[in-house]
Amino acid sequence: MQKISVAIIGWGNVGRGCKRAIEECSDLMLAGVVRRSTSLNKEEPDLENTRVVDDISKLGKVDVALLCIPSREVPERVKEYQSLGICTVDSFDEHDRIVALKKDCDINAKAKRVVSIVGAGWDPGTDSAVRAIMRIVSITGRTTTTFGGEEGGRSMGHTAAVKSIAGVKNAVSLTLANGRGKHKRRVYVELLPGYDEDKVTHAIKNDPYFKMDPTEVLVVRNINKFNTLHHEANIERTGMQVNQIYDVEGVNPEFTANVMVCCVRACITAKHADQYGAYTFIERPLVDYLPGATLDEKLADY
Amino acid sequence: MQKISVAIIGWGNVGRGCKRAIEECSDLMLAGVVRRSTSLNKEEPDLENTRVVDDISKLGKVDVALLCIPSREVPERVKEYQSLGICTVDSFDEHDRIVALKKDCDINAKAKRVVSIVGAGWDPGTDSAVRAIMRIVSITGRTTTTFGGEEGGRSMGHTAAVKSIAGVKNAVSLTLANGRGKHKRRVYVELLPGYDEDKVTHAIKNDPYFKMDPTEVLVVRNINKFNTLHHEANIERTGMQVNQIYDVEGVNPEFTANVMVCCVRACITAKHADQYGAYTFIERPLVDYLPGATLDEKLADY
């Protein structure tokens, strides 16, 4: 069976996680990594034996591009790759804009006869799928999602948002549980020389990613001692006569990268069925994300 | 919006649960209940204001039939309703025969231009979907499902299997955890007069539902004090750097009935898209099981 050819766009934590995840999947192969031209000559042991280019056209045939880039750049880049005839997967994480993103990318996907899976990280993404299942098991009830626990977990979207604010040299944004289903944020930032602590703090607190939640900003000299890749979520649904709990904890980029990489299969399955379009994670059948050459193999754990 | 017309086939615990679940769904309506003719004149408060017939043709237009009958009768009955142009949902529970059932019913579904969702209870069914999600979040790892906990939970499939054995007046079969991912069975049976305890016990232990697990059979005078509708499952996956746990506990027929009733929507969505065929629960998109008149409503919790 011919392997699916995958490109990684962006070389941050998620991009690195995607490379590792692709290596775990015998049906996928890494065509290469696309980085900004300014990063091309950096030597990194993880990129030995990997093609690194500044333009995807230099990689030859690519079936699916994994957009491991900040959420805010996703909408434009999805359509750019679609227009090249390449399927895309992203982990766009702004819950209230995902349906609009899907609809926008859906039109272009159909025109270009490709498939995009949008908002396919863990939340939104697989956590959304768990919430859907919980609603099916218990039709009437209440679902809450609590992130980060008491220790806090690294939010990649929020961390990327802080890093894009003027004056920020480095940052990590933690999400902490603040009661069931409620959250607060704690942001550690290293400033660039000459920037004012109060102004940067104000900019962070008023960023769309933060302004809905209680947010504490702590300026530190060295981010490293506050940095973490850990995250966790707890989803609970209490129904009429049924209770359900889902807990996930571990290294955040690993969750996200694994989900994105499994979406590659769903893109190709949909494309082969001429079901061109843009889909959220729960709009494609779960079976399409699983490995296996035959339906029997894919359903072996059913 | 016109409501989807649903018939309940069989009036056991799951059939009763389906009636309650349909009443929770504003997009569905109960056309009636199909029972054996010998049961038609039994008066039951739960069936007041409900049409009860011995043949589905007496109910007028039915879009989807919910097969709330013993698993062993499912394969034949699916095809019977398909041939009447009616979609079906069942909770067939023999894991190792589901793919064969799906393939068998798929041919007839395509010929009759209907949709069937097979094996759509909680396990197989939504638990299978949780296992699929866990494999997506953590590509490499080990998943175990443990049923019943230390107290034990009622297995509906096993209980129905015991009840079908000659000499059994009434029974309840409990599943108990026997170490992580392992199980044992405890069966309480009331015998009919004149039947031999040892022969019935032997028949139970050699039934395909039981012969793979350690099984204890206890003959009792009155089943009622041992009866329960409670059940629970714990699914765990430990991955390279990710751990996941899903726990569900509550009233077993409620889980099963809710899942079956949500499958009604997925049948109709697939039928309207001309995607005739038979599908396991994870072969249809999760979004198709959710309520909502528009995609925005269905994705509101994404």
Coordinates of C-alpha atoms in Angstrom, one line a residue:
Chain A
M1 CA 0.0 0.0 0.0
Q2 CA 1.3 3.4 -0.9
K3 CA 2.1 5.6 2.1
I4 CA 0.3 8.9 2.5
S5 CA 2.8 11.8 2.0
V6 CA 2.6 14.4 4.8
A7 CA 4.3 17.8 5.2
I8 CA 4.7 19.6 8.6
I9 CA 4.2 23.3 8.3
G10 CA 6.0 25.0 11.2
W11 CA 8.6 23.7 13.6
G12 CA 7.4 24.4 17.1
N13 CA 6.3 22.0 19.8
V14 CA 3.4 20.7 17.8
G15 CA 5.5 20.3 14.6
R16 CA 8.1 18.3 16.5
G17 CA 5.3 16.1 18.0
C18 CA 3.9 15.5 14.5
K19 CA 7.2 14.2 13.3
R20 CA 7.4 11.7 16.1
A21 CA 3.7 10.7 15.6
I22 CA 4.2 10.2 11.9
E23 CA 7.1 7.8 12.7
E24 CA 4.7 5.7 14.8
C25 CA 2.3 5.3 11.8
S26 CA 3.4 2.7 9.2
D27 CA 0.9 4.1 6.7
L28 CA 2.3 7.6 6.7
M29 CA 5.6 9.1 5.5
L30 CA 7.1 12.5 6.2
A31 CA 7.7 14.4 2.9
G32 CA 9.5 17.2 4.8
V33 CA 9.2 20.3 7.0
V34 CA 8.3 23.8 5.8
R35 CA 9.9 26.6 7.8
R36 CA 10.4 30.3 7.4
S37 CA 13.4 30.9 5.2
T38 CA 15.2 32.6 8.1
S39 CA 15.2 29.4 10.1
L40 CA 16.4 27.1 7.3
N41 CA 20.0 27.0 8.2
K42 CA 19.6 26.3 11.9
E43 CA 21.1 22.9 12.7
E44 CA 18.9 20.6 14.8
P45 CA 19.5 17.0 15.5
D46 CA 15.8 16.3 15.2
L47 CA 15.9 17.4 11.6
E48 CA 18.7 15.2 10.4
N49 CA 17.6 13.1 7.5
T50 CA 14.6 15.3 7.0
R51 CA 14.0 17.7 4.1
V52 CA 13.5 21.2 5.4
V53 CA 12.4 23.8 2.8
D54 CA 10.8 27.3 2.8
D55 CA 8.1 26.4 0.2
I56 CA 6.0 23.3 0.0
S57 CA 6.4 23.1 -3.7
K58 CA 10.0 22.0 -3.2
L59 CA 8.9 18.8 -1.5
G60 CA 7.3 17.1 -4.5
K61 CA 4.0 15.3 -4.1
V62 CA 2.4 16.1 -0.7
D63 CA -1.1 14.7 0.1
V64 CA -1.7 16.4 3.4
A65 CA -0.2 19.5 5.1
L66 CA -0.2 19.6 8.9
L67 CA -0.5 23.3 9.9
C68 CA 1.5 23.5 13.1
I69 CA 1.3 27.2 13.2
P70 CA -0.4 29.8 15.5
S71 CA -4.2 29.6 15.4
R72 CA -4.5 33.2 14.0
E73 CA -2.6 32.3 10.9
V74 CA -4.7 29.2 10.2
P75 CA -7.6 30.6 8.2
E76 CA -5.4 32.2 5.5
R77 CA -2.9 29.3 5.3
V78 CA -5.6 26.6 5.0
K79 CA -6.9 28.2 1.8
E80 CA -3.4 28.7 0.5
Y81 CA -2.6 25.0 0.7
Q82 CA -6.1 24.0 -0.5
S83 CA -5.5 26.1 -3.6
L84 CA -2.3 24.0 -4.3
G85 CA -4.5 20.9 -4.2
I86 CA -3.2 19.8 -0.8
C87 CA -5.5 18.6 2.0
T88 CA -4.9 20.3 5.4
V89 CA -5.2 19.6 9.1
D90 CA -5.1 22.3 11.7
S91 CA -5.7 22.6 15.5
F92 CA -7.4 26.1 15.3
D93 CA -8.5 26.6 18.9
E94 CA -10.9 29.5 19.1
H95 CA -14.1 27.6 19.9
D96 CA -16.5 30.4 18.9
R97 CA -15.0 30.9 15.5
I98 CA -14.6 27.3 14.3
V99 CA -18.0 27.0 12.6
A100 CA -17.2 30.1 10.6
L101 CA -13.8 28.8 9.7
K102 CA -15.2 25.5 8.6
K103 CA -17.8 27.2 6.4
D104 CA -15.3 29.5 4.9
C105 CA -12.8 26.8 4.1
D106 CA -15.5 24.4 2.9
I107 CA -16.3 26.5 -0.1
N108 CA -12.6 26.6 -1.2
A109 CA -12.1 22.9 -0.4
K110 CA -15.0 21.9 -2.7
A111 CA -13.7 24.2 -5.5
K112 CA -10.2 22.7 -5.2
R113 CA -11.4 19.1 -4.6
V114 CA -9.5 18.7 -1.4
V115 CA -10.4 17.9 2.2
S116 CA -9.6 20.0 5.3
I117 CA -10.1 19.0 8.9
V118 CA -10.3 22.1 11.1
G119 CA -10.1 22.6 14.8
A120 CA -8.7 19.1 15.3
G121 CA -6.6 19.3 18.4
W122 CA -7.6 17.9 21.8
D123 CA -9.9 20.8 22.7
P124 CA -11.5 21.6 20.4
G125 CA -11.1 18.2 18.8
T126 CA -11.1 14.9 20.7
D127 CA -12.5 16.5 23.9
S128 CA -15.3 17.8 21.7
A129 CA -15.8 14.2 20.5
V130 CA -15.9 12.9 24.1
R131 CA -18.5 15.6 24.9
A132 CA -20.6 14.4 22.0
I133 CA -20.4 10.8 23.1
M134 CA -21.4 11.8 26.6
R135 CA -24.5 13.6 25.3
I136 CA -25.4 10.5 23.3
V137 CA -25.0 8.2 26.4
S138 CA -27.0 10.6 28.6
I139 CA -29.4 12.7 26.5
T140 CA -30.4 15.0 29.4
G141 CA -27.6 16.2 31.7
R142 CA -24.9 18.8 32.3
T143 CA -21.4 18.6 31.0
T144 CA -18.4 20.5 32.3
T145 CA -14.8 20.6 31.1
T146 CA -12.2 21.6 33.6
F147 CA -8.6 22.2 32.4
G148 CA -5.3 22.2 34.1
G149 CA -6.2 21.0 37.6
E150 CA -4.7 22.8 40.5
E151 CA -1.2 22.8 39.3
G152 CA -2.1 24.2 35.9
G153 CA -1.4 23.1 32.4
R154 CA 0.3 24.7 29.4
S155 CA -2.2 26.2 27.0
M156 CA -0.4 26.3 23.6
G157 CA -2.9 28.6 22.0
H158 CA -2.7 31.1 24.9
T159 CA 1.1 30.8 25.0
A160 CA 1.3 31.5 21.3
A161 CA -1.1 34.5 21.7
V162 CA 1.1 36.0 24.5
K163 CA 4.3 35.5 22.4
S164 CA 2.8 37.5 19.6
I165 CA 2.3 40.6 21.8
A166 CA 4.9 43.4 21.4
G167 CA 7.5 43.4 24.1
V168 CA 7.3 39.7 25.0
K169 CA 10.5 37.8 24.6
N170 CA 9.2 34.5 25.9
A171 CA 6.2 33.3 27.7
V172 CA 4.2 30.4 29.0
S173 CA 0.5 30.6 29.7
L174 CA -1.0 28.1 32.3
T175 CA -4.6 27.3 32.6
L176 CA -5.7 26.4 36.2
A177 CA -9.0 25.0 37.4
N178 CA -11.0 27.6 39.3
G179 CA -13.9 25.5 40.4
R180 CA -15.8 22.9 38.3
G181 CA -15.9 24.1 34.7
K182 CA -14.2 27.4 35.5
H183 CA -10.7 28.5 34.8
K184 CA -8.1 31.1 35.5
R185 CA -4.9 31.9 33.7
R186 CA -1.4 32.5 34.9
V187 CA 1.0 34.0 32.4
Y188 CA 4.8 34.0 33.0
V189 CA 6.5 36.5 30.7
E190 CA 10.1 37.5 29.9
L191 CA 10.2 41.1 28.5
L192 CA 12.4 42.5 25.8
P193 CA 14.6 45.4 26.9
G194 CA 12.8 48.7 27.0
Y195 CA 9.3 47.5 27.3
D196 CA 7.0 48.6 30.1
E197 CA 5.7 45.8 32.4
D198 CA 2.3 47.5 32.9
K199 CA 1.7 48.1 29.3
V200 CA 2.5 44.5 28.3
T201 CA 0.4 43.2 31.2
H202 CA -2.5 45.4 30.0
A203 CA -2.2 44.1 26.5
I204 CA -2.2 40.5 27.6
K205 CA -5.3 40.9 29.8
N206 CA -7.2 42.6 27.0
D207 CA -6.2 40.0 24.4
P208 CA -9.3 38.0 23.1
Y209 CA -7.7 34.9 24.4
F210 CA -7.6 36.2 28.0
K211 CA -10.2 38.9 28.5
M212 CA -13.0 36.4 29.5
D213 CA -11.0 34.7 32.3
P214 CA -9.3 36.0 35.5
T215 CA -5.7 36.4 34.4
E216 CA -2.6 36.9 36.5
V217 CA 0.5 38.1 34.7
L218 CA 3.9 37.5 36.3
V219 CA 7.0 39.1 34.7
V220 CA 10.1 36.8 35.3
R221 CA 13.7 37.0 34.4
N222 CA 14.0 33.5 33.0
I223 CA 11.0 31.6 31.8
N224 CA 12.7 28.2 31.9
K225 CA 11.9 27.4 35.5
F226 CA 8.2 28.1 34.9
N227 CA 8.0 26.2 31.6
T228 CA 6.1 23.0 31.3
L229 CA 4.5 20.9 28.5
H230 CA 2.1 19.2 30.9
H231 CA -1.6 19.7 30.6
E232 CA -4.8 17.9 31.7
A233 CA -8.5 18.0 31.3
N234 CA -11.4 16.5 33.2
I235 CA -14.8 16.2 31.4
E236 CA -17.8 15.3 33.5
R237 CA -21.5 14.7 32.5
T238 CA -24.1 14.0 35.1
G239 CA -27.3 12.7 33.6
M240 CA -30.6 11.5 34.9
Q241 CA -29.4 8.1 35.9
V242 CA -25.9 8.0 34.3
N243 CA -22.6 9.6 35.3
Q244 CA -19.6 9.9 33.1
I245 CA -16.0 11.1 33.6
Y246 CA -13.2 11.4 31.1
D247 CA -9.7 12.4 32.3
V248 CA -6.7 13.0 30.0
E249 CA -3.3 14.1 31.2
G250 CA 0.1 14.2 29.8
V251 CA 2.4 16.2 27.4
N252 CA 0.2 18.7 25.6
P253 CA 2.0 18.8 22.2
E254 CA 1.8 15.0 22.1
F255 CA -2.0 15.0 22.4
T256 CA -2.4 17.6 19.8
A257 CA 0.2 16.2 17.4
N258 CA -1.3 12.6 17.6
V259 CA -4.8 13.9 16.8
M260 CA -3.6 16.0 13.9
V261 CA -1.6 13.1 12.5
C262 CA -4.6 10.7 12.7
C263 CA -6.6 13.2 10.8
V264 CA -4.4 12.7 7.8
R265 CA -6.1 9.3 7.2
A266 CA -9.6 10.9 7.5
C267 CA -8.6 13.5 4.9
I268 CA -7.6 10.9 2.4
T269 CA -10.6 8.6 3.0
A270 CA -12.9 11.5 2.4
K271 CA -11.1 12.6 -0.7
H272 CA -11.2 9.1 -2.2
A273 CA -15.0 9.1 -1.5
D274 CA -15.2 12.5 -3.4
Q275 CA -16.5 14.0 -0.1
Y276 CA -14.5 17.2 -0.6
G277 CA -15.0 19.9 2.0
A278 CA -13.9 21.2 5.4
Y279 CA -14.9 19.3 8.5
T280 CA -14.5 19.6 12.2
F281 CA -13.3 16.5 13.9
I282 CA -16.7 15.2 14.8
E283 CA -18.0 15.6 11.3
R284 CA -16.0 12.6 10.0
P285 CA -16.5 9.0 11.2
L286 CA -14.1 8.0 14.0
V287 CA -13.2 4.8 12.1
D288 CA -11.6 7.0 9.4
Y289 CA -8.9 8.2 11.9
L290 CA -7.8 4.7 12.8
P291 CA -5.0 2.6 11.3
G292 CA -5.7 -0.5 9.4
A293 CA -5.7 -1.6 5.7
T294 CA -9.2 -3.2 5.9
L295 CA -12.4 -2.6 7.7
D296 CA -11.9 -5.7 9.8
E297 CA -8.5 -4.3 11.0
K298 CA -10.0 -0.9 11.7
L299 CA -12.9 -2.4 13.7
A300 CA -10.8 -5.0 15.6
D301 CA -11.1 -3.1 18.8
Y302 CA -14.9 -2.3 18.4
Chain B
M1 CA -39.5 20.5 10.9
Q2 CA -41.2 17.1 10.5
K3 CA -40.5 14.7 13.3
I4 CA -38.8 11.4 12.7
S5 CA -41.2 8.5 13.2
V6 CA -39.8 5.7 15.3
A7 CA -41.1 2.3 16.3
I8 CA -39.9 0.3 19.2
I9 CA -39.6 -3.4 18.5
G10 CA -39.8 -5.4 21.8
W11 CA -40.9 -4.3 25.2
G12 CA -38.2 -5.3 27.7
N13 CA -36.0 -3.0 29.7
V14 CA -34.4 -1.5 26.6
G15 CA -37.7 -0.9 24.8
R16 CA -39.0 0.9 27.9
G17 CA -35.8 3.0 28.0
C18 CA -36.2 3.9 24.4
K19 CA -39.7 5.2 25.0
R20 CA -38.4 7.5 27.7
A21 CA -35.5 8.6 25.6
I22 CA -37.7 9.4 22.6
E23 CA -39.8 11.6 24.9
E24 CA -36.6 13.6 25.7
C25 CA -36.0 14.3 22.0
S26 CA -38.2 17.0 20.4
D27 CA -37.2 16.0 16.9
L28 CA -38.5 12.4 17.3
M29 CA -41.9 10.9 17.7
L30 CA -43.0 7.4 18.8
A31 CA -45.2 5.7 16.2
G32 CA -45.8 2.8 18.5
V33 CA -44.6 -0.4 20.0
V34 CA -44.4 -3.8 18.2
R35 CA -44.9 -6.8 20.6
R36 CA -45.7 -10.5 20.2
S37 CA -49.4 -11.0 19.7
T38 CA -49.6 -12.9 22.9
S39 CA -48.5 -9.8 24.8
L40 CA -50.9 -7.4 23.2
N41 CA -53.7 -7.4 25.8
K42 CA -51.5 -6.9 28.8
E43 CA -52.3 -3.7 30.5
E44 CA -49.4 -1.5 31.4
P45 CA -49.5 2.0 32.7
D46 CA -46.3 2.8 30.6
L47 CA -48.2 2.0 27.4
E48 CA -51.2 4.2 28.0
N49 CA -51.6 6.5 25.0
T50 CA -49.2 4.4 23.0
R51 CA -50.2 2.3 20.0
V52 CA -49.2 -1.3 20.6
V53 CA -49.4 -3.7 17.6
D54 CA -48.1 -7.1 16.6
D55 CA -47.0 -6.0 13.1
I56 CA -45.2 -2.8 12.2
S57 CA -47.4 -2.4 9.1
K58 CA -50.2 -1.4 11.4
L59 CA -48.4 1.7 12.6
G60 CA -48.5 3.6 9.3
K61 CA -45.3 5.4 8.2
V62 CA -42.3 4.4 10.3
D63 CA -38.8 5.9 9.4
V64 CA -36.7 3.9 11.9
A65 CA -37.3 0.7 13.9
L66 CA -35.4 0.3 17.2
L67 CA -34.7 -3.5 17.6
C68 CA -35.0 -3.9 21.4
I69 CA -34.8 -7.7 21.1
P70 CA -32.3 -10.4 22.1
S71 CA -29.1 -10.1 20.2
R72 CA -29.5 -13.5 18.6
E73 CA -32.7 -12.4 16.9
V74 CA -31.1 -9.3 15.5
P75 CA -29.5 -10.5 12.2
E76 CA -32.8 -11.9 10.8
R77 CA -35.0 -9.0 12.0
V78 CA -32.7 -6.3 10.6
K79 CA -33.1 -7.7 7.1
E80 CA -36.9 -8.1 7.6
Y81 CA -37.4 -4.4 8.4
Q82 CA -34.9 -3.3 5.8
S83 CA -37.0 -5.2 3.2
L84 CA -40.0 -3.1 4.3
G85 CA -38.0 0.0 3.5
I86 CA -37.5 0.9 7.2
C87 CA -34.1 1.9 8.7
T88 CA -33.0 0.0 11.8
V89 CA -30.9 0.4 14.9
D90 CA -29.8 -2.5 17.1
S91 CA -27.5 -3.1 20.0
F92 CA -26.2 -6.5 18.9
D93 CA -23.5 -7.2 21.4
E94 CA -21.3 -10.1 20.2
H95 CA -18.1 -8.2 19.5
D96 CA -16.5 -10.9 17.3
R97 CA -19.6 -11.2 15.0
I98 CA -20.3 -7.5 14.4
V99 CA -18.2 -7.0 11.3
A100 CA -19.9 -10.0 9.7
L101 CA -23.3 -8.7 10.7
K102 CA -22.5 -5.3 9.3
K103 CA -21.3 -6.8 6.0
D104 CA -24.3 -9.0 5.7
C105 CA -26.8 -6.3 6.4
D106 CA -25.0 -3.8 4.3
I107 CA -25.8 -5.6 1.1
N108 CA -29.5 -5.7 1.9
A109 CA -29.5 -2.1 3.1
K110 CA -28.1 -0.9 -0.2
A111 CA -30.5 -3.0 -2.2
K112 CA -33.5 -1.6 -0.2
R113 CA -32.1 2.0 0.0
V114 CA -32.2 2.1 3.8
V115 CA -29.6 2.7 6.6
S116 CA -28.9 0.4 9.5
I117 CA -26.7 1.1 12.5
V118 CA -25.6 -2.2 14.1
G119 CA -24.0 -2.9 17.4
A120 CA -25.0 0.5 18.8
G121 CA -25.3 0.1 22.5
W122 CA -22.7 1.2 25.0
D123 CA -20.3 -1.7 24.5
P124 CA -20.0 -2.3 21.6
G125 CA -21.1 1.2 20.7
T126 CA -20.2 4.3 22.6
D127 CA -17.4 2.6 24.6
S128 CA -16.0 1.5 21.2
A129 CA -16.1 5.2 20.2
V130 CA -14.2 6.2 23.4
R131 CA -11.6 3.5 22.7
A132 CA -11.2 4.9 19.2
I133 CA -10.7 8.4 20.5
M134 CA -8.2 7.2 23.1
R135 CA -6.2 5.5 20.3
I136 CA -6.2 8.8 18.3
V137 CA -5.1 10.9 21.4
S138 CA -2.4 8.3 22.2
I139 CA -1.2 6.5 19.0
T140 CA 1.0 4.0 20.9
G141 CA -0.4 2.5 24.1
R142 CA -2.5 -0.1 25.8
T143 CA -6.2 0.1 26.4
T144 CA -8.2 -2.0 28.8
T145 CA -11.9 -2.1 29.5
T146 CA -13.1 -3.3 32.9
F147 CA -16.8 -3.9 33.4
G148 CA -18.9 -4.0 36.5
G149 CA -16.4 -3.1 39.2
E150 CA -16.3 -5.1 42.4
E151 CA -20.1 -5.1 43.0
G152 CA -20.9 -6.3 39.5
G153 CA -23.2 -4.9 36.9
R154 CA -26.1 -6.4 35.0
S155 CA -25.2 -7.6 31.6
M156 CA -28.3 -7.4 29.4
G157 CA -26.9 -9.6 26.7
H158 CA -25.8 -12.3 29.1
T159 CA -29.1 -12.1 31.1
A160 CA -31.1 -12.6 27.9
A161 CA -28.8 -15.5 26.9
V162 CA -29.5 -17.3 30.2
K163 CA -33.2 -16.6 30.0
S164 CA -33.3 -18.4 26.6
I165 CA -31.9 -21.6 28.1
A166 CA -34.4 -24.5 28.8
G167 CA -35.4 -24.7 32.4
V168 CA -34.7 -21.1 33.3
K169 CA -37.7 -19.2 34.7
N170 CA -35.9 -16.0 35.5
A171 CA -32.3 -14.9 35.7
V172 CA -29.8 -12.0 36.1
S173 CA -26.2 -12.2 34.9
L174 CA -23.7 -9.9 36.6
T175 CA -20.3 -9.0 35.2
L176 CA -17.6 -8.4 37.9
A177 CA -14.1 -7.0 37.5
N178 CA -11.5 -9.7 37.9
G179 CA -8.4 -7.6 37.7
R180 CA -7.7 -4.9 35.1
G181 CA -9.4 -5.7 31.8
K182 CA -10.5 -9.2 33.1
H183 CA -14.0 -10.3 34.1
K184 CA -15.9 -13.0 35.8
R185 CA -19.6 -13.7 35.6
R186 CA -22.1 -14.4 38.4
V187 CA -25.5 -15.8 37.3
Y188 CA -28.5 -16.0 39.5
V189 CA -31.2 -18.3 38.2
E190 CA -34.7 -19.3 39.2
L191 CA -35.5 -22.7 37.7
L192 CA -38.8 -24.0 36.3
P193 CA -40.3 -27.0 38.1
G194 CA -38.8 -30.3 37.1
Y195 CA -35.5 -29.1 35.7
D196 CA -32.2 -30.3 37.0
E197 CA -29.8 -27.7 38.6
D198 CA -26.7 -29.4 37.3
K199 CA -27.9 -29.6 33.7
V200 CA -29.0 -26.0 33.6
T201 CA -25.7 -24.9 35.2
H202 CA -23.8 -26.9 32.6
A203 CA -25.8 -25.4 29.8
I204 CA -25.1 -21.9 31.0
K205 CA -21.4 -22.4 31.5
N206 CA -21.1 -23.8 27.9
D207 CA -23.2 -21.1 26.3
P208 CA -21.0 -19.0 23.9
Y209 CA -21.7 -15.9 26.1
F210 CA -20.1 -17.6 29.1
K211 CA -17.6 -20.2 28.1
M212 CA -14.7 -17.7 27.8
D213 CA -15.0 -16.3 31.3
P214 CA -15.0 -17.8 34.8
T215 CA -18.7 -18.2 35.6
E216 CA -20.4 -19.0 38.9
V217 CA -24.1 -20.1 38.7
L218 CA -26.3 -19.7 41.8
V219 CA -29.8 -21.2 41.8
V220 CA -32.1 -19.0 44.0
R221 CA -35.8 -19.2 44.9
N222 CA -36.6 -15.6 44.1
I223 CA -34.5 -13.6 41.7
N224 CA -35.8 -10.2 42.8
K225 CA -33.5 -9.7 45.7
F226 CA -30.5 -10.2 43.4
N227 CA -31.8 -8.1 40.5
T228 CA -30.2 -4.8 39.5
L229 CA -30.2 -2.5 36.5
H230 CA -26.9 -0.9 37.5
H231 CA -23.8 -1.3 35.4
E232 CA -20.5 0.5 35.0
A233 CA -17.3 0.4 32.9
N234 CA -13.9 1.8 33.2
I235 CA -11.7 2.3 30.1
E236 CA -8.1 3.2 30.5
R237 CA -5.3 3.9 28.0
T238 CA -1.8 4.4 29.0
G239 CA 0.3 5.9 26.3
M240 CA 3.9 7.0 25.9
Q241 CA 3.3 10.4 27.6
V242 CA -0.4 10.5 27.9
N243 CA -2.9 8.8 30.2
Q244 CA -6.6 8.6 29.7
I245 CA -9.5 7.3 31.8
Y246 CA -13.2 7.1 30.9
D247 CA -15.7 6.0 33.6
V248 CA -19.5 5.4 33.0
E249 CA -21.9 4.2 35.6
G250 CA -25.6 4.2 36.0
V251 CA -28.7 2.3 34.9
N252 CA -27.7 0.0 32.1
P253 CA -30.9 0.1 29.9
E254 CA -30.7 3.9 30.0
F255 CA -27.2 4.0 28.4
T256 CA -28.2 1.5 25.8
A257 CA -31.6 3.1 25.0
N258 CA -30.1 6.6 24.8
V259 CA -27.5 5.5 22.3
M260 CA -30.0 3.6 20.2
V261 CA -32.4 6.6 20.1
C262 CA -29.6 9.0 19.1
C263 CA -28.8 6.6 16.2
V264 CA -32.2 7.4 14.7
R265 CA -30.9 10.8 13.6
A266 CA -27.7 9.3 12.1
C267 CA -29.9 6.8 10.0
I268 CA -32.0 9.6 8.6
T269 CA -29.0 11.9 7.9
A270 CA -27.2 9.1 6.0
K271 CA -30.4 8.2 4.1
H272 CA -30.9 11.8 3.0
A273 CA -27.3 11.8 1.7
D274 CA -28.0 8.6 -0.2
Q275 CA -25.4 6.8 1.9
Y276 CA -27.4 3.6 2.1
G277 CA -25.8 0.8 4.0
A278 CA -25.2 -0.8 7.4
Y279 CA -22.7 0.9 9.7
T280 CA -21.3 0.3 13.2
F281 CA -21.5 3.3 15.5
I282 CA -18.0 4.6 14.7
E283 CA -18.6 4.5 11.0
R284 CA -20.9 7.5 11.1
P285 CA -19.9 11.0 12.2
L286 CA -20.6 11.8 15.8
V287 CA -22.2 15.0 14.8
D288 CA -25.0 13.1 13.1
Y289 CA -26.1 11.6 16.4
L290 CA -26.6 15.0 18.1
P291 CA -29.8 17.1 18.2
G292 CA -30.0 20.5 16.4
A293 CA -31.7 21.8 13.3
T294 CA -28.6 23.4 11.9
L295 CA -24.8 22.7 11.9
D296 CA -24.3 25.7 14.2
E297 CA -26.7 24.1 16.8
K298 CA -25.1 20.7 16.4
L299 CA -21.6 22.1 16.9
A300 CA -22.5 24.5 19.7
D301 CA -20.7 22.4 22.2
Y302 CA -17.6 21.8 20.0

